[in-house]
Short mmCIF file of C-alpha atoms and ligand atoms in Angstrom, two decimals:
data_model
loop_
_atom_site.label_atom_id
_atom_site.label_comp_id
_atom_site.label_asym_id
_atom_site.label_seq_id
_atom_site.Cartn_x
_atom_site.Cartn_y
_atom_site.Cartn_z
CA MET A 1107 9.75 -29.60 -4.86
CA SER A 1108 12.85 -29.15 -6.49
CA GLY A 1109 13.36 -25.14 -7.47
CA ALA A 1110 10.92 -23.86 -4.30
CA TYR A 1111 12.36 -21.43 -2.27
CA CYS A 1112 11.55 -18.16 -0.33
CA ILE A 1113 13.29 -15.49 1.30
CA GLN A 1114 13.40 -15.43 4.94
CA MET A 1115 15.37 -13.85 7.90
CA SER A 1116 16.31 -14.83 10.93
CA GLU A 1117 17.23 -12.14 13.10
CA LEU A 1118 16.60 -8.18 12.51
CA GLY A 1119 18.12 -5.75 10.20
CA GLY A 1120 19.71 -4.34 6.97
CA PRO A 1121 18.36 -5.36 3.46
CA ASP A 1122 21.57 -8.11 4.16
CA VAL A 1123 18.90 -10.22 6.49
CA LEU A 1124 17.32 -11.67 3.56
CA LYS A 1125 18.49 -14.47 2.42
CA LYS A 1126 17.06 -17.12 -0.15
CA THR A 1127 15.98 -19.80 1.48
CA GLN A 1128 14.78 -23.44 -0.46
CA MET A 1129 11.24 -24.14 0.84
CA GLU A 1130 8.97 -27.25 0.79
CA PRO A 1131 5.77 -25.38 -0.21
CA ARG A 1132 2.65 -26.30 2.14
CA GLU A 1133 0.05 -29.05 0.69
CA PRO A 1134 -3.69 -26.92 1.12
CA GLY A 1135 -5.48 -28.52 4.07
CA PRO A 1136 -9.22 -28.19 4.14
CA GLY A 1137 -10.18 -24.66 2.43
CA GLU A 1138 -7.18 -23.74 1.19
CA VAL A 1139 -5.56 -23.47 -2.05
CA LEU A 1140 -1.68 -23.61 -3.05
CA VAL A 1141 -0.66 -21.16 -5.48
CA ARG A 1142 1.95 -21.14 -8.35
CA GLN A 1143 3.12 -17.19 -7.58
CA SER A 1144 3.63 -15.45 -10.74
CA ALA A 1145 4.62 -11.66 -8.65
CA ALA A 1146 4.69 -10.48 -4.95
CA GLY A 1147 3.92 -7.30 -4.22
CA LEU A 1148 6.41 -5.25 -2.22
CA ASN A 1149 5.61 -2.98 0.54
CA PHE A 1150 6.87 -0.17 2.65
CA ILE A 1151 4.72 -2.52 5.80
CA ASP A 1152 7.79 -4.92 4.86
CA THR A 1153 10.73 -2.77 5.61
CA TYR A 1154 9.12 -2.02 8.63
CA PHE A 1155 8.79 -5.88 9.97
CA ARG A 1156 12.91 -7.05 9.23
CA THR A 1157 13.85 -3.40 10.93
CA GLY A 1158 11.76 -4.42 14.08
CA LEU A 1159 9.48 -1.54 13.88
CA TYR A 1160 6.04 -4.28 13.94
CA PRO A 1161 6.99 -7.34 15.45
CA ALA A 1162 8.16 -10.16 13.90
CA LYS A 1163 8.48 -13.47 14.44
CA LEU A 1164 11.86 -15.52 13.37
CA PRO A 1165 12.59 -16.54 10.77
CA PHE A 1166 10.28 -14.92 9.03
CA THR A 1167 9.11 -14.83 5.61
CA PRO A 1168 8.17 -10.80 4.49
CA GLY A 1169 5.62 -10.13 1.92
CA GLN A 1170 2.01 -9.23 2.18
CA GLU A 1171 0.69 -9.32 -1.38
CA GLY A 1172 0.85 -11.77 -4.56
CA ALA A 1173 -0.61 -12.85 -7.19
CA GLY A 1174 -0.46 -16.01 -9.40
CA VAL A 1175 -1.86 -19.83 -10.57
CA VAL A 1176 -3.97 -22.22 -7.73
CA GLU A 1177 -2.18 -25.46 -8.58
CA THR A 1178 -3.65 -27.68 -5.42
CA VAL A 1179 -6.70 -27.36 -4.51
CA GLY A 1180 -7.98 -28.24 -0.72
CA GLU A 1181 -10.73 -30.70 0.73
CA GLY A 1182 -14.00 -28.75 0.02
CA VAL A 1183 -12.85 -25.77 -1.94
CA GLU A 1184 -15.70 -25.25 -4.47
CA THR A 1185 -14.92 -21.21 -5.26
CA LEU A 1186 -11.71 -22.23 -7.26
CA LYS A 1187 -10.04 -24.07 -9.57
CA VAL A 1188 -6.88 -25.61 -10.57
CA GLY A 1189 -5.20 -23.20 -13.54
CA ASP A 1190 -7.24 -20.24 -11.87
CA ARG A 1191 -5.53 -16.83 -11.22
CA VAL A 1192 -5.69 -14.88 -8.35
CA THR A 1193 -4.77 -12.25 -6.16
CA TYR A 1194 -4.38 -12.31 -2.22
CA LEU A 1195 -3.02 -10.41 0.85
CA GLY A 1196 -1.99 -12.68 3.03
CA GLN A 1197 1.51 -13.07 5.46
CA GLY A 1198 4.70 -14.18 3.51
CA THR A 1199 4.52 -13.64 -0.25
CA TYR A 1200 7.81 -13.27 -0.77
CA ALA A 1201 8.26 -16.58 -1.90
CA THR A 1202 7.25 -19.09 -5.19
CA HIS A 1203 4.38 -20.40 -4.18
CA PHE A 1204 2.02 -19.76 -1.20
CA THR A 1205 -1.21 -21.79 0.71
CA GLY A 1206 -3.73 -19.84 2.05
CA PRO A 1207 -7.49 -19.64 2.04
CA ALA A 1208 -10.04 -19.96 -0.70
CA SER A 1209 -12.41 -17.96 0.96
CA ARG A 1210 -8.94 -14.76 0.68
CA MET A 1211 -8.07 -15.26 -2.56
CA LEU A 1212 -9.56 -12.82 -5.22
CA LYS A 1213 -10.28 -13.80 -8.97
CA LEU A 1214 -8.36 -11.81 -11.41
CA PRO A 1215 -10.99 -10.08 -13.96
CA GLU A 1216 -10.35 -10.22 -17.59
CA GLY A 1217 -7.82 -8.26 -18.66
CA ILE A 1218 -5.94 -8.02 -15.23
CA ARG A 1219 -2.53 -9.66 -15.85
CA GLU A 1220 -1.42 -11.55 -12.72
CA ASP A 1221 1.86 -9.39 -11.83
CA GLU A 1222 -0.51 -6.16 -12.33
CA GLY A 1223 -2.33 -7.94 -9.47
CA ALA A 1224 0.51 -8.18 -7.51
CA ALA A 1225 0.74 -4.71 -7.77
CA VAL A 1226 -2.36 -3.09 -7.00
CA VAL A 1227 -4.05 -5.32 -4.43
CA LEU A 1228 -2.31 -3.80 -1.34
CA LYS A 1229 -1.94 -1.20 -2.47
CA GLY A 1230 -5.43 -0.57 -3.86
CA LEU A 1231 -7.38 -1.82 -1.13
CA THR A 1232 -5.94 1.00 0.89
CA ALA A 1233 -6.30 3.83 -1.56
CA TRP A 1234 -9.85 2.43 -1.40
CA MET A 1235 -9.77 2.08 2.40
CA LEU A 1236 -8.53 5.85 2.46
CA LEU A 1237 -10.92 7.05 -0.19
CA PHE A 1238 -14.24 5.18 1.14
CA GLU A 1239 -13.65 3.83 3.88
CA VAL A 1240 -12.03 6.28 6.22
CA TYR A 1241 -12.47 9.46 4.76
CA ARG A 1242 -14.77 10.25 1.65
CA PRO A 1243 -14.15 13.22 0.53
CA GLN A 1244 -17.02 14.90 -1.36
CA PRO A 1245 -16.28 16.35 -5.12
CA GLY A 1246 -15.04 19.89 -4.57
CA GLU A 1247 -13.28 19.58 -1.84
CA THR A 1248 -8.86 19.65 -1.14
CA ALA A 1249 -6.64 16.75 -0.48
CA LEU A 1250 -3.58 16.38 0.65
CA VAL A 1251 -1.34 13.32 -0.32
CA TRP A 1252 1.97 12.80 0.90
CA ALA A 1253 3.96 10.35 -1.74
CA PRO A 1254 1.86 10.78 -4.54
CA VAL A 1255 3.37 8.58 -6.91
CA GLY A 1256 4.98 5.65 -4.59
CA GLY A 1257 2.88 2.22 -4.26
CA VAL A 1258 -0.27 3.46 -3.02
CA GLY A 1259 0.03 7.33 -4.05
CA SER A 1260 0.15 6.35 -7.64
CA LEU A 1261 -3.25 4.90 -7.20
CA LEU A 1262 -4.73 7.32 -4.68
CA VAL A 1263 -4.55 10.45 -6.96
CA PRO A 1264 -5.87 9.34 -9.69
CA TRP A 1265 -8.96 7.81 -7.99
CA ALA A 1266 -9.16 10.63 -5.32
CA THR A 1267 -9.06 13.25 -8.63
CA SER A 1268 -11.57 11.06 -10.88
CA MET A 1269 -14.30 12.14 -7.68
CA GLY A 1270 -13.75 15.48 -8.81
CA VAL A 1271 -11.86 15.74 -5.31
CA ARG A 1272 -9.06 18.77 -5.73
CA VAL A 1273 -5.15 16.94 -4.37
CA ILE A 1274 -2.62 19.06 -3.53
CA ALA A 1275 0.44 16.90 -3.98
CA VAL A 1276 3.90 16.53 -1.80
CA THR A 1277 6.77 14.77 -3.70
CA SER A 1278 10.96 15.35 -2.88
CA SER A 1279 11.64 15.80 -6.85
CA ASP A 1280 10.83 17.36 -10.20
CA GLU A 1281 10.64 13.92 -11.58
CA LYS A 1282 7.60 13.41 -9.32
CA ALA A 1283 6.46 16.69 -9.25
CA GLU A 1284 6.02 15.92 -13.12
CA LEU A 1285 4.29 12.15 -12.81
CA ALA A 1286 2.30 13.46 -9.76
CA LYS A 1287 0.80 16.30 -12.21
CA LYS A 1288 0.29 13.85 -15.07
CA SER A 1289 -1.68 11.71 -12.71
CA GLY A 1290 -4.07 14.75 -11.62
CA ALA A 1291 -2.91 16.21 -9.06
CA ALA A 1292 -3.69 19.84 -9.11
CA ASP A 1293 -0.90 21.53 -7.56
CA VAL A 1294 2.73 19.93 -6.42
CA ILE A 1295 4.26 21.18 -3.70
CA MET A 1296 8.25 19.91 -2.67
CA SER A 1297 8.24 18.78 1.07
CA SER A 1298 11.62 20.67 1.67
CA ASP A 1299 9.45 23.80 1.06
CA ASP A 1300 7.33 24.98 3.78
CA VAL A 1301 4.24 23.09 2.98
CA ALA A 1302 1.78 24.38 5.35
CA SER A 1303 2.00 28.13 4.14
CA ARG A 1304 1.89 26.87 0.63
CA VAL A 1305 -0.95 24.83 1.49
CA ARG A 1306 -2.80 28.23 2.63
CA ALA A 1307 -1.30 29.95 0.09
CA LEU A 1308 -3.39 27.54 -2.30
CA THR A 1309 -6.26 27.63 -0.46
CA ASP A 1310 -6.92 31.30 0.01
CA GLY A 1311 -5.61 30.97 3.18
CA LYS A 1312 -8.27 28.07 4.73
CA GLY A 1313 -6.39 25.00 4.27
CA VAL A 1314 -7.76 21.35 3.07
CA ASP A 1315 -10.15 18.70 4.01
CA VAL A 1316 -8.49 15.76 4.41
CA ALA A 1317 -4.63 14.79 5.00
CA TYR A 1318 -3.62 11.52 3.60
CA ASP A 1319 0.17 11.09 5.34
CA SER A 1320 1.67 8.48 4.89
CA VAL A 1321 5.36 9.98 5.56
CA GLY A 1322 4.83 9.76 9.26
CA LYS A 1323 7.31 11.61 11.75
CA ASP A 1324 8.74 14.47 9.16
CA SER A 1325 5.47 15.06 7.83
CA ALA A 1326 2.60 15.03 10.60
CA LYS A 1327 2.94 18.27 12.23
CA ALA A 1328 3.20 19.81 8.46
CA SER A 1329 -0.29 18.03 8.27
CA LEU A 1330 -2.15 18.95 11.28
CA ASP A 1331 -1.20 22.50 10.15
CA SER A 1332 -2.37 22.47 6.64
CA LEU A 1333 -6.24 21.60 7.98
CA LYS A 1334 -8.67 24.14 7.53
CA SER A 1335 -10.97 24.00 10.78
CA ARG A 1336 -12.48 19.92 11.80
CA GLY A 1337 -10.36 18.50 8.94
CA TRP A 1338 -9.00 14.98 9.18
CA PHE A 1339 -5.59 13.97 9.49
CA VAL A 1340 -5.49 10.35 8.09
CA THR A 1341 -2.19 9.34 9.07
CA TYR A 1342 -1.55 5.97 7.51
CA GLY A 1343 2.21 5.30 7.20
CA ASN A 1344 5.59 5.85 9.12
CA ALA A 1345 8.06 5.33 5.44
CA SER A 1346 10.18 8.77 7.67
CA GLY A 1347 9.54 7.10 10.61
CA ALA A 1348 6.94 6.47 13.91
CA VAL A 1349 4.62 9.86 14.36
CA GLU A 1350 5.48 11.64 17.80
CA PRO A 1351 2.63 10.80 20.02
CA LEU A 1352 -0.06 14.10 19.79
CA ALA A 1353 -2.43 15.56 22.94
CA PRO A 1354 -5.82 15.38 22.23
CA GLY A 1355 -5.82 19.25 23.17
CA GLU A 1356 -3.70 19.73 20.29
CA LEU A 1357 -6.33 18.99 18.02
CA ASN A 1358 -9.17 20.69 19.98
CA ARG A 1359 -6.42 23.94 19.28
CA ARG A 1360 -6.18 23.57 15.45
CA GLY A 1361 -10.04 23.58 14.80
CA SER A 1362 -11.53 20.31 16.83
CA LEU A 1363 -9.33 17.94 13.85
CA VAL A 1364 -10.32 14.10 13.34
CA MET A 1365 -7.25 12.29 13.66
CA THR A 1366 -7.49 8.45 12.92
CA ARG A 1367 -4.72 5.64 12.09
CA PRO A 1368 -5.92 3.13 9.81
CA GLY A 1369 -4.94 -0.20 9.03
CA LEU A 1370 -6.10 -1.91 6.00
CA PHE A 1371 -6.32 -5.37 7.46
CA HIS A 1372 -9.60 -4.08 10.17
CA PHE A 1373 -11.04 -3.21 7.02
CA VAL A 1374 -11.00 -6.42 4.80
CA ALA A 1375 -10.43 -9.00 7.95
CA ASP A 1376 -13.87 -10.06 6.93
CA GLU A 1377 -15.21 -11.75 3.25
CA ALA A 1378 -17.64 -8.63 3.02
CA GLY A 1379 -15.43 -5.83 3.25
CA LEU A 1380 -12.44 -7.61 1.13
CA LYS A 1381 -15.04 -8.03 -1.53
CA ARG A 1382 -16.59 -4.40 -1.24
CA GLY A 1383 -12.88 -3.10 -1.63
CA ALA A 1384 -11.50 -5.46 -4.44
CA ALA A 1385 -14.80 -4.80 -6.67
CA ALA A 1386 -14.34 -0.74 -6.21
CA LEU A 1387 -10.27 -1.81 -7.44
CA PHE A 1388 -11.39 -3.44 -9.91
CA GLY A 1389 -14.35 -1.78 -11.10
CA ALA A 1390 -11.85 1.42 -11.33
CA MET A 1391 -9.18 -0.18 -13.02
CA ARG A 1392 -12.33 -1.84 -15.74
CA ALA A 1393 -13.07 1.71 -16.01
CA GLY A 1394 -9.88 2.89 -16.62
CA THR A 1395 -9.51 5.20 -14.04
CA LEU A 1396 -6.92 3.24 -12.68
CA LYS A 1397 -3.89 1.15 -13.73
CA ALA A 1398 -1.31 -0.53 -11.76
CA GLN A 1399 1.73 1.32 -12.45
CA ILE A 1400 4.50 -1.14 -11.90
CA GLY A 1401 7.68 1.31 -11.75
CA GLN A 1402 10.46 -1.83 -10.75
CA THR A 1403 10.85 -5.28 -10.97
CA PHE A 1404 13.49 -7.53 -9.43
CA ALA A 1405 13.90 -10.71 -9.27
CA LEU A 1406 12.44 -13.05 -6.21
CA LYS A 1407 16.27 -13.61 -5.01
CA ASP A 1408 17.14 -10.21 -4.82
CA ALA A 1409 14.81 -8.84 -2.20
CA ALA A 1410 17.28 -7.09 -0.46
CA GLU A 1411 18.14 -4.80 -3.78
CA ALA A 1412 14.31 -4.31 -3.66
CA HIS A 1413 14.66 -3.60 0.03
CA ARG A 1414 17.51 -0.52 0.13
CA ALA A 1415 15.17 0.71 -3.43
CA ILE A 1416 12.25 1.09 -1.66
CA GLU A 1417 13.89 2.85 1.61
CA SER A 1418 15.81 5.16 -0.73
CA GLY A 1419 12.35 7.07 -1.52
CA LYS A 1420 13.38 6.66 -4.81
CA THR A 1421 10.92 4.18 -6.35
CA ILE A 1422 8.22 4.82 -8.46
CA GLY A 1423 5.26 3.24 -8.57
CA ALA A 1424 4.55 -0.14 -7.39
CA THR A 1425 7.69 -2.52 -6.78
CA LEU A 1426 7.54 -6.17 -7.93
CA LEU A 1427 9.52 -9.74 -6.81
CA LYS A 1428 9.21 -11.94 -9.48
CA PRO A 1429 10.42 -15.62 -9.25
P1 NDP B 2431 6.08 4.10 -1.47
O1 NDP B 2431 6.04 3.68 -2.50
O2 NDP B 2431 4.91 5.07 -1.14
O3 NDP B 2431 7.26 4.22 -0.61
C1 NDP B 2431 7.35 5.84 0.09
C2 NDP B 2431 7.38 7.03 -0.11
O4 NDP B 2431 7.48 7.79 0.89
C3 NDP B 2431 8.71 7.07 -0.83
O5 NDP B 2431 8.81 7.25 -2.18
C4 NDP B 2431 8.80 9.28 -0.84
O6 NDP B 2431 7.85 9.28 -1.53
C5 NDP B 2431 8.63 9.20 0.94
N1 NDP B 2431 9.23 9.15 1.82
C6 NDP B 2431 9.43 10.30 2.40
N2 NDP B 2431 10.28 10.50 4.04
C7 NDP B 2431 10.52 8.91 3.11
C8 NDP B 2431 11.61 8.74 4.12
N3 NDP B 2431 12.55 8.87 5.14
N4 NDP B 2431 12.33 7.08 3.55
C9 NDP B 2431 11.69 6.56 2.26
N5 NDP B 2431 10.47 7.29 2.06
C10 NDP B 2431 10.53 8.59 2.00
O7 NDP B 2431 5.40 3.04 -0.20
P2 NDP B 2431 4.20 2.19 -0.16
O8 NDP B 2431 3.34 2.58 -1.00
O9 NDP B 2431 4.52 0.58 -0.07
O10 NDP B 2431 3.61 2.25 1.20
C11 NDP B 2431 3.50 3.61 1.33
C12 NDP B 2431 3.50 4.00 2.92
O11 NDP B 2431 2.03 3.92 3.39
C13 NDP B 2431 4.31 3.81 3.57
O12 NDP B 2431 4.45 4.41 4.70
C14 NDP B 2431 3.32 2.09 4.30
O13 NDP B 2431 3.16 2.31 5.09
C15 NDP B 2431 1.98 2.78 4.21
N6 NDP B 2431 1.24 1.87 4.32
C16 NDP B 2431 0.07 1.67 5.14
C17 NDP B 2431 -0.98 1.11 4.79
C18 NDP B 2431 -2.12 0.71 6.20
O14 NDP B 2431 -3.03 -0.11 6.02
N7 NDP B 2431 -2.10 1.70 6.76
C19 NDP B 2431 -1.24 0.11 4.13
C20 NDP B 2431 -0.31 0.29 2.98
C21 NDP B 2431 1.03 0.89 2.73
P3 NDP B 2431 8.46 10.82 -1.82
O15 NDP B 2431 9.62 11.16 -2.77
O16 NDP B 2431 7.29 11.54 -2.91
O17 NDP B 2431 8.37 11.63 -0.75
#
C-alpha cells in the first residue's frame, strides 16, 4: 500500500533510534480488522521500551493506543463494519495502519473524535483502573496525586474530584500548579518542597488515604511518608526511574500500609474488564466530567521529537502522533 509507514527501532537507545520505515499493512485474519489510523497516543511507557527498561523484541514498533477508521474487515467479524470509528489498546500503534482483533476495538461514541479517542483510551482506562479497580476512594477521603496535569493525571484529577475526593497534587512548575487547581485539585505542592511535611500540614497531621504515584524513584519515599495509618501506596509508574525495593516490614512500621503496583493490561485482559472500563470512561466523557486534554500533537514521522518532549517533563495532557 503506497504511503503506509511505521516508526521502527532496531536498537535500544535515545529518541533517535526511532526511524520512519515503510510498511505493508497486515491484512486482517479471521476476527480481525485493519484500521487506517487517525492518531496514535504517546505514553511514557513507550520510552521504557525504547531505552530497554521494559524488554522489547527488536525490530520494534512502539505505541500502545490509537484510533481510526476501519478499512478492511476480516472473516467472521460481525461487530464492526468498514467505516466504523474505533479506538483501542494494542502493540505497535506508531503507524499509519493497525491490524488487531475486532473484540478488542471500542466503537467511538457519537461526539468523541478519533484524536480524542487516541488521547484517552490508555490514559483514561488507567485512571479508571486506579479509582475504581485498585483503590476506590470514598467521598471525603484525601488522595495525593503526582504529575497531576500529565497524560494520566489530567484525567485522574477531575475524575477523583467528581467522586468527592479531596486531591492534593504534586507538580514541578507554577504553570502546572495553576492547571492542576483549575482541574479540581484542592491543594498543590511543589515537588521541590518537603512533600510529606506539607501533606501533614494540610491534613491536620493525619496524612492521606491513598497516594497515586506515577513518578516512582524520586517520589516513592515522600508518598510513603505522606500516608495515614493503613493508607494505600499505589505506585503505578516510573517517570523518574524504577522504585527501589521495599522490605515488607517497612509497610508495617509505617502503620500497616498497603502497597500495590498495578498494570492496566491485567485489568482489561478479558473483554468484560475492557468493556467495563470503556463504559465508565466514555460515560464520564459524555457526562462532561472528563475531557480529552490534547496538549501536544506531532507528525508521526517526528516520533523522536515527541519522545524528547515527554521525557523533558514539560508536556501537558496527552501527546498525539498523527500520520
Ligand atoms: P505524563 O504525561 O504524566 O509525563 C510524566 C510526568 O511525570 C511529567 O510531566 C512530570 O510531571 C513527571 N515527572 C517527574 N519526574 C520526572 C522525570 N524525571 N522525567 C520525566 N517526567 C517526570 O506521562 P503519562 O501520562 O504517559 O504516564 C504517567 C505515568 O503513568 C508514567 O510513569 C507511566 O509509566 C505510568 N502509566 C502506568 C500505567 C499502568 O498501567 N501502570 C498505564 C499508563 C501510564 P510534573 O512536572 O507534574 O512532575
